[in-house]
mmCIF file of C-alpha atoms in Angstrom:
data_model
loop_
_atom_site.group_PDB
_atom_site.id
_atom_site.type_symbol
_atom_site.label_atom_id
_atom_site.label_comp_id
_atom_site.label_asym_id
_atom_site.label_seq_id
_atom_site.Cartn_x
_atom_site.Cartn_y
_atom_site.Cartn_z
ATOM 1 C CA MET A 1 83.804 35.812 2.859
ATOM 2 C CA ARG A 2 87.429 35.653 2.357
ATOM 3 C CA GLY A 3 88.819 33.863 -0.768
ATOM 4 C CA THR A 4 90.518 30.990 1.220
ATOM 5 C CA ILE A 5 87.634 30.068 3.162
ATOM 6 C CA LYS A 6 85.361 30.037 -0.265
ATOM 7 C CA THR A 7 87.753 27.748 -1.609
ATOM 8 C CA GLU A 8 87.780 25.607 1.177
ATOM 9 C CA TYR A 9 83.926 25.719 1.053
ATOM 10 C CA ASP A 10 83.828 25.129 -2.516
ATOM 11 C CA GLU A 11 85.819 21.976 -2.066
ATOM 12 C CA ILE A 12 84.229 20.576 0.936
ATOM 13 C CA TYR A 13 80.822 20.776 -0.551
ATOM 14 C CA SER A 14 81.485 19.400 -3.835
ATOM 15 C CA ALA A 15 83.201 16.690 -2.108
ATOM 16 C CA TYR A 16 80.554 15.861 0.462
ATOM 17 C CA ALA A 17 77.174 17.723 -0.164
ATOM 18 C CA ASP A 18 75.584 14.852 -1.967
ATOM 19 C CA LEU A 19 76.488 12.293 0.572
ATOM 20 C CA LEU A 20 75.485 14.580 3.490
ATOM 21 C CA TYR A 21 72.181 15.460 1.892
ATOM 22 C CA ARG A 22 71.403 11.847 1.102
ATOM 23 C CA LEU A 23 72.023 10.635 4.786
ATOM 24 C CA ALA A 24 69.821 13.521 5.926
ATOM 25 C CA LEU A 25 67.127 12.991 3.507
ATOM 26 C CA SER A 26 67.229 9.011 4.461
ATOM 27 C CA HIS A 27 67.024 10.065 8.064
ATOM 28 C CA LEU A 28 64.580 12.819 7.987
ATOM 29 C CA LYS A 29 62.357 12.150 5.143
ATOM 30 C CA ASN A 30 62.037 16.246 4.595
ATOM 31 C CA SER A 31 64.060 17.642 2.156
ATOM 32 C CA TYR A 32 63.662 21.127 4.228
ATOM 33 C CA ASP A 33 64.696 19.633 7.226
ATOM 34 C CA ALA A 34 67.231 17.619 5.189
ATOM 35 C CA GLU A 35 68.932 20.901 3.952
ATOM 36 C CA ASP A 36 68.943 22.394 7.364
ATOM 37 C CA ALA A 37 70.898 19.488 8.586
ATOM 38 C CA VAL A 38 73.278 19.576 5.906
ATOM 39 C CA GLN A 39 73.779 23.404 6.432
ATOM 40 C CA GLU A 40 74.425 22.996 10.086
ATOM 41 C CA THR A 41 76.896 20.777 9.290
ATOM 42 C CA PHE A 42 78.906 22.924 6.997
ATOM 43 C CA ILE A 43 78.760 25.624 9.453
ATOM 44 C CA ALA A 44 79.805 23.443 12.198
ATOM 45 C CA TYR A 45 82.591 22.414 10.122
ATOM 46 C CA PHE A 46 83.730 26.011 9.464
ATOM 47 C CA TYR A 47 83.589 26.826 13.209
ATOM 48 C CA HIS A 48 85.588 23.375 13.966
ATOM 49 C CA LYS A 49 89.165 24.843 14.586
ATOM 50 C CA GLY A 50 90.491 20.941 15.085
ATOM 51 C CA ASN A 51 92.640 19.314 12.333
ATOM 52 C CA PHE A 52 91.804 16.334 10.564
ATOM 53 C CA ALA A 53 94.254 13.553 9.801
ATOM 54 C CA ASP A 54 93.325 12.817 6.406
ATOM 55 C CA ASP A 55 90.064 13.166 4.063
ATOM 56 C CA ASN A 56 88.556 9.902 5.747
ATOM 57 C CA HIS A 57 88.628 11.641 9.191
ATOM 58 C CA ARG A 58 87.402 14.877 7.885
ATOM 59 C CA LYS A 59 84.555 12.675 5.975
ATOM 60 C CA ALA A 60 83.710 10.459 9.079
ATOM 61 C CA TRP A 61 83.750 13.825 11.318
ATOM 62 C CA LEU A 62 81.197 15.412 8.864
ATOM 63 C CA VAL A 63 78.972 12.469 8.656
ATOM 64 C CA ARG A 64 78.975 12.062 12.431
ATOM 65 C CA VAL A 65 78.052 15.777 12.973
ATOM 66 C CA LEU A 66 75.324 15.515 10.649
ATOM 67 C CA LEU A 67 73.792 12.470 12.399
ATOM 68 C CA ASN A 68 73.421 14.418 15.543
ATOM 69 C CA LYS A 69 72.105 17.111 13.623
ATOM 70 C CA CYS A 70 69.301 14.739 12.336
ATOM 71 C CA THR A 71 68.924 13.425 15.887
ATOM 72 C CA ASP A 72 68.440 16.769 17.144
ATOM 73 C CA HIS A 73 66.040 17.857 14.035
ATOM 74 C CA ILE A 74 63.810 14.365 14.882
ATOM 75 C CA ARG A 75 63.654 15.170 18.592
ATOM 76 C CA LYS A 76 62.681 18.348 18.358
ATOM 77 C CA SER A 77 60.659 18.313 15.087
ATOM 78 C CA THR A 78 56.956 19.513 15.286
ATOM 79 C CA ARG A 79 56.390 19.840 11.722
ATOM 80 C CA VAL A 80 53.545 17.981 10.337
ATOM 81 C CA LYS A 81 54.207 18.299 6.311
ATOM 82 C CA THR A 82 56.901 16.156 5.178
ATOM 83 C CA VAL A 83 58.108 15.423 1.668
ATOM 84 C CA GLU A 84 58.244 11.713 0.456
ATOM 85 C CA ILE A 85 61.895 10.878 -0.253
ATOM 86 C CA ASP A 86 60.820 9.539 -3.583
ATOM 87 C CA ASP A 87 60.114 13.294 -4.431
ATOM 88 C CA SER A 88 63.368 14.282 -4.377
ATOM 89 C CA VAL A 89 64.990 11.044 -5.969
ATOM 90 C CA ALA A 90 66.564 12.335 -9.194
ATOM 91 C CA ALA A 91 65.971 8.887 -10.874
ATOM 92 C CA LYS A 92 62.418 7.177 -10.766
ATOM 93 C CA ASN A 93 62.869 5.048 -13.236
ATOM 94 C CA ASP A 94 64.920 1.979 -11.274
ATOM 95 C CA GLN A 95 63.031 -1.134 -11.610
ATOM 96 C CA ASP A 96 64.077 -2.245 -8.128
ATOM 97 C CA ASP A 97 62.350 0.460 -5.983
ATOM 98 C CA GLY A 98 61.048 -2.141 -3.467
ATOM 99 C CA VAL A 99 64.874 -2.962 -2.030
ATOM 100 C CA PHE A 100 65.589 0.801 -1.778
ATOM 101 C CA ASN A 101 61.967 1.570 0.019
ATOM 102 C CA MET A 102 62.665 -1.404 2.213
ATOM 103 C CA VAL A 103 66.145 0.174 3.167
ATOM 104 C CA MET A 104 64.687 3.535 4.120
ATOM 105 C CA ALA A 105 61.894 1.790 5.933
ATOM 106 C CA LEU A 106 64.455 -0.012 8.400
ATOM 107 C CA GLU A 107 64.537 1.138 11.971
ATOM 108 C CA GLU A 108 67.028 3.821 12.253
ATOM 109 C CA LYS A 109 69.765 1.499 14.279
ATOM 110 C CA TYR A 110 69.676 -1.027 11.330
ATOM 111 C CA LYS A 111 69.066 2.064 8.624
ATOM 112 C CA THR A 112 72.254 4.235 9.536
ATOM 113 C CA PRO A 113 74.992 1.361 9.676
ATOM 114 C CA PHE A 114 73.275 0.006 6.419
ATOM 115 C CA LEU A 115 73.367 3.273 4.594
ATOM 116 C CA LEU A 116 77.139 3.736 5.582
ATOM 117 C CA TYR A 117 78.403 0.493 4.821
ATOM 118 C CA TYR A 118 76.556 -0.516 1.623
ATOM 119 C CA PHE A 119 75.146 2.560 0.314
ATOM 120 C CA GLU A 120 78.337 4.974 0.925
ATOM 121 C CA GLY A 121 81.250 2.560 1.134
ATOM 122 C CA PHE A 122 82.538 3.063 4.509
ATOM 123 C CA ASP A 123 84.020 -0.221 5.964
ATOM 124 C CA ILE A 124 83.298 -2.083 9.139
ATOM 125 C CA LYS A 125 85.530 -0.080 11.585
ATOM 126 C CA GLU A 126 84.922 3.311 10.215
ATOM 127 C CA THR A 127 81.073 2.738 10.494
ATOM 128 C CA ALA A 128 81.880 1.652 14.132
ATOM 129 C CA SER A 129 83.623 4.984 14.683
ATOM 130 C CA ILE A 130 81.059 6.892 13.236
ATOM 131 C CA LEU A 131 78.296 5.453 15.004
ATOM 132 C CA LYS A 132 80.307 5.287 18.058
ATOM 133 C CA LEU A 133 79.612 1.697 18.242
ATOM 134 C CA THR A 134 82.050 -1.446 18.638
ATOM 135 C CA VAL A 135 82.806 -3.627 15.080
ATOM 136 C CA SER A 136 80.779 -6.359 16.309
ATOM 137 C CA ALA A 137 77.782 -4.270 17.326
ATOM 138 C CA VAL A 138 78.030 -2.860 13.532
ATOM 139 C CA LYS A 139 78.402 -6.433 12.142
ATOM 140 C CA MET A 140 75.372 -7.381 14.381
ATOM 141 C CA ARG A 141 73.462 -4.540 12.890
ATOM 142 C CA LEU A 142 74.105 -5.209 9.584
ATOM 143 C CA LYS A 143 73.146 -8.834 9.672
ATOM 144 C CA ARG A 144 69.848 -7.954 11.264
ATOM 145 C CA GLY A 145 69.125 -5.422 8.983
ATOM 146 C CA ARG A 146 69.793 -8.204 5.911
ATOM 147 C CA GLU A 147 67.736 -10.384 7.823
ATOM 148 C CA MET A 148 64.752 -7.864 8.184
ATOM 149 C CA LEU A 149 65.330 -6.991 4.292
ATOM 150 C CA LYS A 150 65.240 -10.797 3.312
ATOM 151 C CA ILE A 151 61.733 -10.995 5.660
ATOM 152 C CA ALA A 152 60.487 -8.134 4.355
ATOM 153 C CA LEU A 153 61.222 -9.114 0.382
ATOM 154 C CA GLY A 154 59.518 -12.629 1.157
ATOM 155 C CA ASP A 155 56.722 -10.851 2.215
ATOM 156 C CA GLU A 156 56.580 -8.970 -0.763
ATOM 157 C CA THR A 157 57.065 -11.798 -3.497
ATOM 158 C CA GLU A 158 54.428 -13.667 -1.571
ATOM 159 C CA MET B 1 68.576 -10.014 -2.314
ATOM 160 C CA ASN B 2 69.998 -7.322 -5.170
ATOM 161 C CA LEU B 3 70.891 -3.928 -3.729
ATOM 162 C CA ASP B 4 72.770 -2.908 -6.846
ATOM 163 C CA SER B 5 69.632 -1.131 -7.853
ATOM 164 C CA ALA B 6 68.789 0.518 -4.589
ATOM 165 C CA ILE B 7 72.631 1.517 -3.999
ATOM 166 C CA LYS B 8 72.003 3.144 -7.526
ATOM 167 C CA LYS B 9 68.831 4.942 -6.703
ATOM 168 C CA TYR B 10 70.214 6.255 -3.543
ATOM 169 C CA ASN B 11 73.203 7.317 -5.160
ATOM 170 C CA ASN B 12 71.096 9.443 -7.743
ATOM 171 C CA ILE B 13 69.912 11.609 -4.876
ATOM 172 C CA LYS B 14 71.532 14.561 -5.046
ATOM 173 C CA ALA B 15 71.775 18.068 -2.919
ATOM 174 C CA PRO B 16 69.359 20.637 -4.402
ATOM 175 C CA ASP B 17 71.286 23.031 -6.586
ATOM 176 C CA GLU B 18 70.333 26.033 -4.578
ATOM 177 C CA LEU B 19 71.713 24.254 -1.456
ATOM 178 C CA TYR B 20 75.160 25.548 -2.310
ATOM 179 C CA GLN B 21 74.090 29.165 -2.071
ATOM 180 C CA LYS B 22 71.774 28.954 0.637
ATOM 181 C CA THR B 23 74.879 27.115 2.823
ATOM 182 C CA LEU B 24 77.259 29.768 1.540
ATOM 183 C CA ASN B 25 74.591 32.424 2.624
ATOM 184 C CA ARG B 26 74.424 31.104 6.290
ATOM 185 C CA ILE B 27 78.362 30.560 6.297
ATOM 186 C CA GLU B 28 79.006 34.201 4.919
ATOM 187 C CA GLY B 29 76.360 35.599 7.759
ATOM 188 C CA GLU B 30 78.663 34.012 10.258
ATOM 189 C CA ASN B 31 81.629 35.399 8.931
ATOM 190 C CA ARG B 32 80.760 38.646 7.501
ATOM 191 C CA PRO B 33 80.850 41.764 9.373
ATOM 192 C CA LYS B 34 77.587 42.784 10.878
ATOM 193 C CA THR B 35 77.633 46.539 9.398
ATOM 194 C CA GLN B 36 78.214 45.425 6.051
ATOM 195 C CA PHE B 37 75.715 46.254 3.669
ATOM 196 C CA SER B 38 75.515 45.039 0.043
ATOM 197 C CA VAL B 39 72.882 44.149 -2.873
ATOM 198 C CA VAL B 40 72.670 40.720 -1.499
ATOM 199 C CA ARG B 41 71.886 41.502 1.737
ATOM 200 C CA PHE B 42 69.217 43.972 0.477
ATOM 201 C CA ALA B 43 67.926 41.037 -1.269
ATOM 202 C CA SER B 44 68.079 38.880 1.724
ATOM 203 C CA LEU B 45 66.020 41.600 3.515
ATOM 204 C CA VAL B 46 62.993 41.529 0.813
ATOM 205 C CA ALA B 47 62.801 37.848 0.883
ATOM 206 C CA ALA B 48 63.089 37.709 4.732
ATOM 207 C CA CYS B 49 60.388 40.145 5.036
ATOM 208 C CA VAL B 50 58.577 38.221 2.171
ATOM 209 C CA CYS B 51 58.893 35.035 4.338
ATOM 210 C CA ILE B 52 57.734 36.442 7.231
ATOM 211 C CA ILE B 53 54.892 38.118 6.050
ATOM 212 C CA ALA B 54 53.567 34.656 4.428
ATOM 213 C CA ALA B 55 54.527 32.463 7.599
ATOM 214 C CA VAL B 56 52.753 34.576 10.170
ATOM 215 C CA THR B 57 49.735 36.241 8.876
ATOM 216 C CA PHE B 58 48.191 38.311 11.609
ATOM 217 C CA THR B 59 44.792 40.482 11.630
ATOM 218 C CA LEU B 60 44.491 43.821 12.097
ATOM 219 C CA VAL B 61 42.068 44.970 14.744
ATOM 220 C CA ASN B 62 39.905 48.073 14.304
ATOM 221 C CA GLY B 63 41.813 48.982 11.308
ATOM 222 C CA SER B 64 44.218 50.862 13.243
ATOM 223 C CA SER B 65 47.799 50.830 12.587
ATOM 224 C CA SER B 66 48.529 50.354 16.451
ATOM 225 C CA VAL B 67 47.103 46.810 16.317
ATOM 226 C CA ILE B 68 49.283 43.898 16.276
ATOM 227 C CA LEU B 69 47.604 40.496 16.653
ATOM 228 C CA THR B 70 44.099 39.191 17.040
ATOM 229 C CA ASP B 71 43.221 36.080 18.896
ATOM 230 C CA LYS B 72 44.488 33.290 16.899
ATOM 231 C CA THR B 73 45.581 29.484 17.286
ATOM 232 C CA CYS B 74 48.236 28.584 14.924
ATOM 233 C CA SER B 75 49.813 25.108 14.078
ATOM 234 C CA VAL B 76 53.525 25.314 14.176
ATOM 235 C CA GLU B 77 53.914 24.606 10.539
ATOM 236 C CA THR B 78 52.286 28.051 9.513
ATOM 237 C CA LEU B 79 54.765 29.909 11.787
ATOM 238 C CA ASP B 80 58.616 30.207 10.811
ATOM 239 C CA PHE B 81 60.216 28.029 13.588
ATOM 240 C CA VAL B 82 63.897 28.877 13.479
ATOM 241 C CA PRO B 83 66.258 26.084 14.731
ATOM 242 C CA VAL B 84 68.882 27.105 16.959
ATOM 243 C CA ALA B 85 71.526 26.546 14.662
ATOM 244 C CA GLN B 86 69.781 29.154 12.414
ATOM 245 C CA THR B 87 69.797 31.777 15.284
ATOM 246 C CA ALA B 88 73.704 31.156 15.504
ATOM 247 C CA ALA B 89 73.718 32.249 11.691
ATOM 248 C CA TYR B 90 71.848 35.166 12.856
ATOM 249 C CA GLY B 91 74.259 36.279 15.275
ATOM 250 C CA MET B 92 72.386 35.005 18.403
ATOM 251 C CA ARG B 93 75.133 32.705 19.577
ATOM 252 C CA SER B 94 74.563 34.318 23.440
ATOM 253 C CA LEU B 95 71.447 32.110 23.478
ATOM 254 C CA SER B 96 72.939 28.972 24.771
ATOM 255 C CA VAL B 97 69.376 27.387 25.484
ATOM 256 C CA ILE B 98 69.403 24.069 23.187
ATOM 257 C CA GLU B 99 65.642 23.814 22.827
ATOM 258 C CA VAL B 100 64.956 27.063 21.336
ATOM 259 C CA ALA B 101 63.186 28.210 18.568
ATOM 260 C CA LEU B 102 61.887 31.722 17.610
ATOM 261 C CA LEU B 103 58.616 32.878 16.658
ATOM 262 C CA PRO B 104 58.751 35.911 14.527
ATOM 263 C CA ILE B 105 55.926 38.474 15.111
ATOM 264 C CA GLU B 106 55.901 41.446 12.647
ATOM 265 C CA LEU B 107 54.967 44.792 14.378
ATOM 266 C CA GLU B 108 52.824 47.204 12.744
ATOM 267 C CA SER B 109 53.607 50.236 15.063
ATOM 268 C CA ASP B 110 56.042 51.140 17.482
ATOM 269 C CA CYS B 111 55.945 48.945 20.193
ATOM 270 C CA LYS B 112 57.132 49.189 23.622
ATOM 271 C CA VAL B 113 57.710 45.397 25.013
ATOM 272 C CA GLU B 114 58.033 44.262 28.651
ATOM 273 C CA PHE B 115 57.917 40.877 30.080
ATOM 274 C CA GLU B 116 58.780 39.581 33.524
ATOM 275 C CA LYS B 117 60.462 36.218 32.316
ATOM 276 C CA GLY B 118 61.434 34.715 28.961
ATOM 277 C CA ARG B 119 63.586 36.028 26.701
ATOM 278 C CA PHE B 120 62.716 38.172 23.490
ATOM 279 C CA ALA B 121 64.861 39.827 20.465
ATOM 280 C CA SER B 122 64.027 42.212 17.767
ATOM 281 C CA ARG B 123 65.089 42.664 14.226
ATOM 282 C CA VAL B 124 65.222 45.649 12.636
ATOM 283 C CA GLY B 125 65.350 45.315 8.765
ATOM 284 C CA ASN B 126 67.977 43.156 8.029
ATOM 285 C CA ASN B 127 70.089 43.193 10.737
ATOM 286 C CA PRO B 128 70.689 40.312 13.039
ATOM 287 C CA PRO B 129 68.086 39.905 15.657
ATOM 288 C CA ALA B 130 69.383 41.315 19.085
ATOM 289 C CA GLU B 131 68.288 40.200 22.031
ATOM 290 C CA ILE B 132 66.309 43.109 24.162
ATOM 291 C CA VAL B 133 65.282 43.975 27.880
ATOM 292 C CA SER B 134 62.330 44.512 29.281
ATOM 293 C CA GLY B 135 60.781 48.256 28.605
ATOM 294 C CA THR B 136 62.559 48.469 25.137
ATOM 295 C CA THR B 137 60.629 50.305 22.221
ATOM 296 C CA VAL B 138 60.791 47.841 19.020
ATOM 297 C CA THR B 139 59.995 49.911 16.394
ATOM 298 C CA LYS B 140 57.293 49.638 13.600
ATOM 299 C CA GLY B 141 58.255 47.279 10.933
ATOM 300 C CA SER B 142 60.536 45.272 13.081
ATOM 301 C CA SER B 143 60.014 41.774 14.029
ATOM 302 C CA LEU B 144 59.663 40.482 17.559
ATOM 303 C CA TYR B 145 61.099 37.244 18.395
ATOM 304 C CA ILE B 146 60.032 34.961 21.220
ATOM 305 C CA VAL B 147 62.536 32.422 22.286
ATOM 306 C CA PHE B 148 60.824 29.217 22.969
ATOM 307 C CA ASP B 149 63.033 28.008 25.730
ATOM 308 C CA GLY B 150 60.967 25.160 27.460
ATOM 309 C CA GLU B 151 58.564 27.409 29.290
ATOM 310 C CA ASN B 152 54.780 26.565 28.541
ATOM 311 C CA GLU B 153 53.686 30.277 28.655
ATOM 312 C CA TYR B 154 55.053 33.477 28.017
ATOM 313 C CA ASN B 155 53.479 36.686 28.803
ATOM 314 C CA VAL B 156 54.272 40.169 27.235
ATOM 315 C CA LYS B 157 52.689 43.580 27.593
ATOM 316 C CA LEU B 158 52.591 45.737 24.325
ATOM 317 C CA THR B 159 51.962 49.160 24.477
ATOM 318 C CA ALA B 160 51.322 50.580 21.141
ATOM 319 C CA ASP B 161 50.042 54.129 20.649
ATOM 320 C CA LYS B 162 49.408 54.407 24.451
ATOM 321 C CA LYS B 163 47.116 51.436 24.202
ATOM 322 C CA GLU B 164 48.078 48.378 26.223
ATOM 323 C CA TYR B 165 48.146 44.772 25.009
ATOM 324 C CA GLU B 166 48.713 41.464 26.864
ATOM 325 C CA LEU B 167 50.091 38.969 24.545
ATOM 326 C CA ILE B 168 50.340 35.657 26.113
ATOM 327 C CA ILE B 169 52.014 32.964 23.872
ATOM 328 C CA SER B 170 51.141 29.482 25.177
ATOM 329 C CA VAL B 171 52.651 26.100 24.080
ATOM 330 C CA GLU B 172 49.549 23.742 24.220
ATOM 331 C CA ASN B 173 51.002 20.557 23.092
ATOM 332 C CA LYS B 174 53.192 19.290 20.183
ATOM 333 C CA GLY B 175 52.509 21.465 17.351
ATOM 334 C CA LYS B 176 50.164 23.966 18.500
ATOM 335 C CA ILE B 177 50.869 27.831 19.839
ATOM 336 C CA ARG B 178 48.430 29.844 21.108
ATOM 337 C CA LEU B 179 48.702 33.721 20.349
ATOM 338 C CA SER B 180 46.003 35.287 22.669
ATOM 339 C CA LEU B 181 45.843 39.046 22.778
ATOM 340 C CA LYS B 182 43.774 41.393 25.183
ATOM 341 C CA LYS B 183 43.642 45.102 25.134
#
């Protein structure tokens, strides 16, 4: 690999690998498929000849591609074995695993905006752009996601 | 509802250390000249062979070196399905089908491969898999790849040591592939 590509790879990988892996693992719940999806995303990046306006644009593009890869994996996945997401989490001693697990258990249409907005720090407009949704649709999904979590937490504490 | 601890837990998820090198290798595979050979490539070859052997275990028939397969039903998890993006990494971009997976079968003798429909590829050593035409003789030690492109059944005639075998690969339902071999 030419030095320039290696340099760019190092830069991109260190900036986004964890983010992409977290999202992939959240969707696929399988570390093998998550790794595949991340690898495919980086490969797509190096075949993408377009220019990015700025780092946010590039980040949003990578997340968009990753989510598409995850969708592809889910669609054609025939694997039986999965790895529980907890197995891949470094810190296992947090007290409030309940909320985390409930977020992970949300339906995809609510979980994805939830993760992007609350966990990854994208704003509403960016989240909408990544998911190809309107701003109001994202707000609605976030609201419903919160409601579902509240209900789930209520059930758990009863 | 306190999300802080959940966010903290989420942010503690890190990409595995080995993912850096794995991804780098795949990107290298996309960019590197196909004829280049290095210690790394040789190591990849050994690793790939071990993976293929581990993933697909076939029984010898008659103890002969010409035997390839025996009747077997395998679940997909025991076979090495390679998603399309990975095939691209191996230089198979020409395979444009979307829903594609590759089933590698290790050949234990030189084998003439004939088929009427479907797409097949072979891989010699650590070279990229190359699509083959019907009638091609795939050499001993190579892997034969069947490209699952949506059909339910693939028939292949394999001729090894002047013996003919009919290999039928049928996709029964989700997660099940039946390999049937008749002499």
